[in-house]
Coordinates of C-alpha atoms in Angstrom, one line a residue:
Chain A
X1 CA 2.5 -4.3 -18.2
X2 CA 2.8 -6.3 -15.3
X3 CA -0.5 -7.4 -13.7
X4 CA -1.3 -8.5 -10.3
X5 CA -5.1 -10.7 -9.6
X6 CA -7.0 -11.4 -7.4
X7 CA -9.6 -14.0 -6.6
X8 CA -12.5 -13.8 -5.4
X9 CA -13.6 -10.6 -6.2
X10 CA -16.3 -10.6 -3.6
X11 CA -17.2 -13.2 -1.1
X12 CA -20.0 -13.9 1.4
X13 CA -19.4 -15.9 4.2
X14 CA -21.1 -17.4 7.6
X15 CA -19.5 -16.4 10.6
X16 CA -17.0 -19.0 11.6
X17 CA -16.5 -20.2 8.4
X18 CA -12.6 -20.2 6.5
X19 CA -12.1 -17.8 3.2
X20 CA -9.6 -18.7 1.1
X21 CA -8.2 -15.0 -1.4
X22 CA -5.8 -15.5 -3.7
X23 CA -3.3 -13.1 -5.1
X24 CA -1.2 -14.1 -8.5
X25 CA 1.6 -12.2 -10.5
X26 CA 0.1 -12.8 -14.0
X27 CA 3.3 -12.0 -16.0
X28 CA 6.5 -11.9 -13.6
X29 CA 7.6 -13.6 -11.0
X30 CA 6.9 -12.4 -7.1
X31 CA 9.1 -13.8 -4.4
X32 CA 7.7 -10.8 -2.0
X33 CA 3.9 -10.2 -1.9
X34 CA 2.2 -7.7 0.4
X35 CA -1.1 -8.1 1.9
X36 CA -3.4 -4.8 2.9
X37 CA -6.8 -4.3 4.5
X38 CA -8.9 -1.3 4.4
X39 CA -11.8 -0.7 5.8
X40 CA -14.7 1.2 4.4
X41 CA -13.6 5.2 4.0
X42 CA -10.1 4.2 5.5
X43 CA -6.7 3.5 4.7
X44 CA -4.9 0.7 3.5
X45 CA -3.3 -1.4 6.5
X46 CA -0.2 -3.5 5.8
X47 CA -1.1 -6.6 7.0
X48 CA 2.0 -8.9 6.3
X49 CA 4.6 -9.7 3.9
X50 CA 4.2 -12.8 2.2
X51 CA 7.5 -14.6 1.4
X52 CA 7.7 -17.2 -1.0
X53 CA 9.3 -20.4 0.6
X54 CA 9.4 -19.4 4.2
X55 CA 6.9 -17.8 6.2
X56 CA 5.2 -14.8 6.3
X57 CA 6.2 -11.8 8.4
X58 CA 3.2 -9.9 10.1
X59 CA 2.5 -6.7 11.1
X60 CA 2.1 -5.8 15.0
X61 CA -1.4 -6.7 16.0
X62 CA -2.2 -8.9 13.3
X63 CA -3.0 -12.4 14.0
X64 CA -1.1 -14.8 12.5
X65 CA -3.0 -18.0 13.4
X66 CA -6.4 -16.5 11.8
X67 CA -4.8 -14.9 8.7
X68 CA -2.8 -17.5 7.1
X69 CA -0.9 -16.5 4.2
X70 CA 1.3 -19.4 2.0
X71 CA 3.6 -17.9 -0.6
X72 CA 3.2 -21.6 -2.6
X73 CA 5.4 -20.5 -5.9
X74 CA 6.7 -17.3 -7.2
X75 CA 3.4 -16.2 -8.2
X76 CA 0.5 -16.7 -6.0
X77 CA 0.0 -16.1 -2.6
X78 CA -2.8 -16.8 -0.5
X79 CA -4.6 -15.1 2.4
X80 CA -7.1 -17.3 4.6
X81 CA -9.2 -16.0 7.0
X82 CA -9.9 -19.0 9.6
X83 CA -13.0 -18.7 11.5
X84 CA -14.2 -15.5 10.0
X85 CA -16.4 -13.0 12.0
X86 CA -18.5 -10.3 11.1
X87 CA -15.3 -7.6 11.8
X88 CA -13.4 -9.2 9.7
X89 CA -15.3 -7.9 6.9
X90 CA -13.3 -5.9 4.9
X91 CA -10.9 -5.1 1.7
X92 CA -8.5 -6.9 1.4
X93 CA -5.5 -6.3 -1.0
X94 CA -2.7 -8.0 -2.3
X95 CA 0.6 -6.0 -4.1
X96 CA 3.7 -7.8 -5.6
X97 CA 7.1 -6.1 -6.5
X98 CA 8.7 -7.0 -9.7
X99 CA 11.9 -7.0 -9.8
X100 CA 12.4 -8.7 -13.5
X101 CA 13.1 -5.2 -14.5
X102 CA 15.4 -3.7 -12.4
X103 CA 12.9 -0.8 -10.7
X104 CA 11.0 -3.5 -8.2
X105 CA 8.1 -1.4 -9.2
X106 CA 5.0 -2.3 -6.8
X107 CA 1.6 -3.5 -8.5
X108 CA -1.7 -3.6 -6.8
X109 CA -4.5 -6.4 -7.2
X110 CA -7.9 -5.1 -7.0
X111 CA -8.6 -6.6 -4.1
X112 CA -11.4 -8.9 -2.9
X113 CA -14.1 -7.9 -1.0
X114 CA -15.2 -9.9 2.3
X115 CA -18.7 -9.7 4.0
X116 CA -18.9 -12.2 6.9
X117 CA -22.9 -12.4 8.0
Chain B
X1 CA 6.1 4.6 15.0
X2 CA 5.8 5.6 11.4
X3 CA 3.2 7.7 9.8
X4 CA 2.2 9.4 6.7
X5 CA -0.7 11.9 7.2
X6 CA -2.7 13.7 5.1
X7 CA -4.3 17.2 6.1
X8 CA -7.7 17.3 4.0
X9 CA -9.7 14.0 4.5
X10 CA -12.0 15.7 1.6
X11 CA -11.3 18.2 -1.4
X12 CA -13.7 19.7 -3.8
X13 CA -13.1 21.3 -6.9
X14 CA -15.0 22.5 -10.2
X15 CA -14.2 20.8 -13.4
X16 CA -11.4 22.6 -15.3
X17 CA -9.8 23.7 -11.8
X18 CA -6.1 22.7 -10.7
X19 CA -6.3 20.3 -7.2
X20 CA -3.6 20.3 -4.5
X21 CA -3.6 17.6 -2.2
X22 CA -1.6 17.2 0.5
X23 CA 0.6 14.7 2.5
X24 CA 2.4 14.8 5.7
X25 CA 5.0 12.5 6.2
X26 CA 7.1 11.7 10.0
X27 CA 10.5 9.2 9.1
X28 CA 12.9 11.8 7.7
X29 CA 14.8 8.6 6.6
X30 CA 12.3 7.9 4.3
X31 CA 13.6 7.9 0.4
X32 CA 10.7 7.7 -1.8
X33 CA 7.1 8.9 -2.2
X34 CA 4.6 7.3 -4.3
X35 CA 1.0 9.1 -4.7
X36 CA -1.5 6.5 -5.7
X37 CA -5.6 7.0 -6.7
X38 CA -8.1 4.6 -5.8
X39 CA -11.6 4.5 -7.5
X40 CA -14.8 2.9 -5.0
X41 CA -14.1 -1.3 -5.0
X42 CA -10.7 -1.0 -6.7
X43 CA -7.1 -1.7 -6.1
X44 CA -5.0 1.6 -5.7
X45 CA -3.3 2.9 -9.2
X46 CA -0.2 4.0 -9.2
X47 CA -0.5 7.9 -10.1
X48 CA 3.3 9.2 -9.8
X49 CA 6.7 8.8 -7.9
X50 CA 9.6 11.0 -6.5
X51 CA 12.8 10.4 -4.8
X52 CA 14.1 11.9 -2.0
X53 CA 17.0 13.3 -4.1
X54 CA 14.2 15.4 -6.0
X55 CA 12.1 18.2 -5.1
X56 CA 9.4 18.5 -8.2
X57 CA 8.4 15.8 -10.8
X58 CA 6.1 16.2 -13.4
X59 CA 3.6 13.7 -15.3
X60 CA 1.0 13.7 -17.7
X61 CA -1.6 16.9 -15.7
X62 CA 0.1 15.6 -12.4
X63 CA 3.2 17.0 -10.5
X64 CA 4.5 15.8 -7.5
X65 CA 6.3 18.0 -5.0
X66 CA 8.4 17.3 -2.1
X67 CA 10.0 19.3 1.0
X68 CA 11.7 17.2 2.8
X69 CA 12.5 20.3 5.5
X70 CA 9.0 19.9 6.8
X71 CA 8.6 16.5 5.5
X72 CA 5.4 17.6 3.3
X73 CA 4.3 15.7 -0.1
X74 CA 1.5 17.1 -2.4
X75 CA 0.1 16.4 -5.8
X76 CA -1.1 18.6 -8.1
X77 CA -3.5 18.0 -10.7
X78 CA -3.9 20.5 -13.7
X79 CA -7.4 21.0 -15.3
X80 CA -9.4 18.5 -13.0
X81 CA -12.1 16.1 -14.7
X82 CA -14.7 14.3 -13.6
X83 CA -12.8 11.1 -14.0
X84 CA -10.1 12.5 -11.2
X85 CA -12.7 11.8 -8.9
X86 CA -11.3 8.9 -6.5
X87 CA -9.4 9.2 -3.4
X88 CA -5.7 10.1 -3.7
X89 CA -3.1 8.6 -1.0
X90 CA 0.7 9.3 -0.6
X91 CA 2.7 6.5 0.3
X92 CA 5.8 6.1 1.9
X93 CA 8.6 3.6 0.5
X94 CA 10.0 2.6 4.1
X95 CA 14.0 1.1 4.5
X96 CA 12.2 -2.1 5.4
X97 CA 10.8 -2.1 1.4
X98 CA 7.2 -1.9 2.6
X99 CA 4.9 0.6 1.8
X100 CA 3.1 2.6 4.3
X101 CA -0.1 4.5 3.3
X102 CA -1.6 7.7 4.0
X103 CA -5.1 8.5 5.1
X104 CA -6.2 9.6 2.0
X105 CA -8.1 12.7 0.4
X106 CA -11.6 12.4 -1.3
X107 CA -10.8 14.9 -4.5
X108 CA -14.4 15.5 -5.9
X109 CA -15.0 17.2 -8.9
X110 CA -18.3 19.0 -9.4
X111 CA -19.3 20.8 -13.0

């Protein structure tokens, strides 16, 4: 079946330092991606919606100019957290919709994990 | 705003037990319900699915029900097992295609 990645896994950063997580659609093509964060015993938060070719739509009260996102080709998507800082440490994961069969059924990555020290 | 709530933040049940789990949903316009289970340091797993146009499905140990006059969601889970240990959220399919999550239930199964 369809399969969504992501990369890294787990990361550990210094405060103030950029992370770079990317999110591919292994086996179909994704022109929407999703991006979630959940924090430790919590929900997951929609974050944005990644749109490949234009730019990303974001959620109210998320910050666009410290999480980047680039929808580059149909099947990655990237998330980068500029200047990272110790709150920021979180889950974060991606989900794409395929639509190749006709049921846009959503797949999850399995999210990468981001410690900022 | 929107919101999909759940009422138990934590269930627990013996092995061999049926689970209900629970989910409270607020945009009546909302068409379809999606319960998923997530395992500690995982991506959520997609569990079961129901329309708004249904009231029951059924899976493999796993049924889905729906009442859309009190806007309530649960999942059922015949013969529980250890491995159903995870935490389960409903989701909401909004008219904007995102997906908005529940708080999520803790379903622990003891022997």
């Amino acid at each position: 079946g369809a399969v969504v990645s992501q990369h890294p896994s787990w990361v550990i950063c210094k405060s103030g330092t950029s992370v770079k997580i990317e999110c591919r659609s292994l086996d179909f093509q994704a022109t929407t991606m999703f991006w979630y964060r959940q924090f430790p015993k919590q929900s997951l938060m929609l974050m944005a919606t990644s749109n490949e070719g234009s730019k990303a739509t974001y959620e109210q009260g998320v910050e666009k100019d410290k999480f980047l996102i680039n929808h580059a080709s149909l099947t990655l998507s990237t998330l980068t957290v500029t200047s990272a800082h110790p709150e920021d440490s979180s889950f974060y994961i991606c989900s794409a919709r395929d639509y190749g069969k006709g049921t846009g059924e959503l797949f999850f990555g399995e999210g990468s994990r981001l410690t900022v020290l | 705003g929107e919101s999909v709530g759940l009422h138990l933040p934590t269930l627990s049940v013996q092995e061999g037990d049926n689970s209900i789990i629970n989910c409270a949903y607020s945009n009546s316009a909302s068409d379809y319900f999606i319960w998923y289970k997530q395992e500690s340091g995982k991506g959520p797993q997609f569990i079961i699915d129901i329309r708004s146009n249904m009231d029951k499905r059924q899976g493999q140990r796993v049924t889905v029900l729906l009442n859309k006059t009190v806007k309530h969601l649960s999942l059922q889970i015949a013969a529980t097992q250890p491995g159903d240990s995870a935490v389960y959220f409903c989701a909401e399919n909004s008219y904007t295609d995102k997906l908005i999550f529940g708080t999520g239930t803790r379903l622990q199964v003891f022997p």
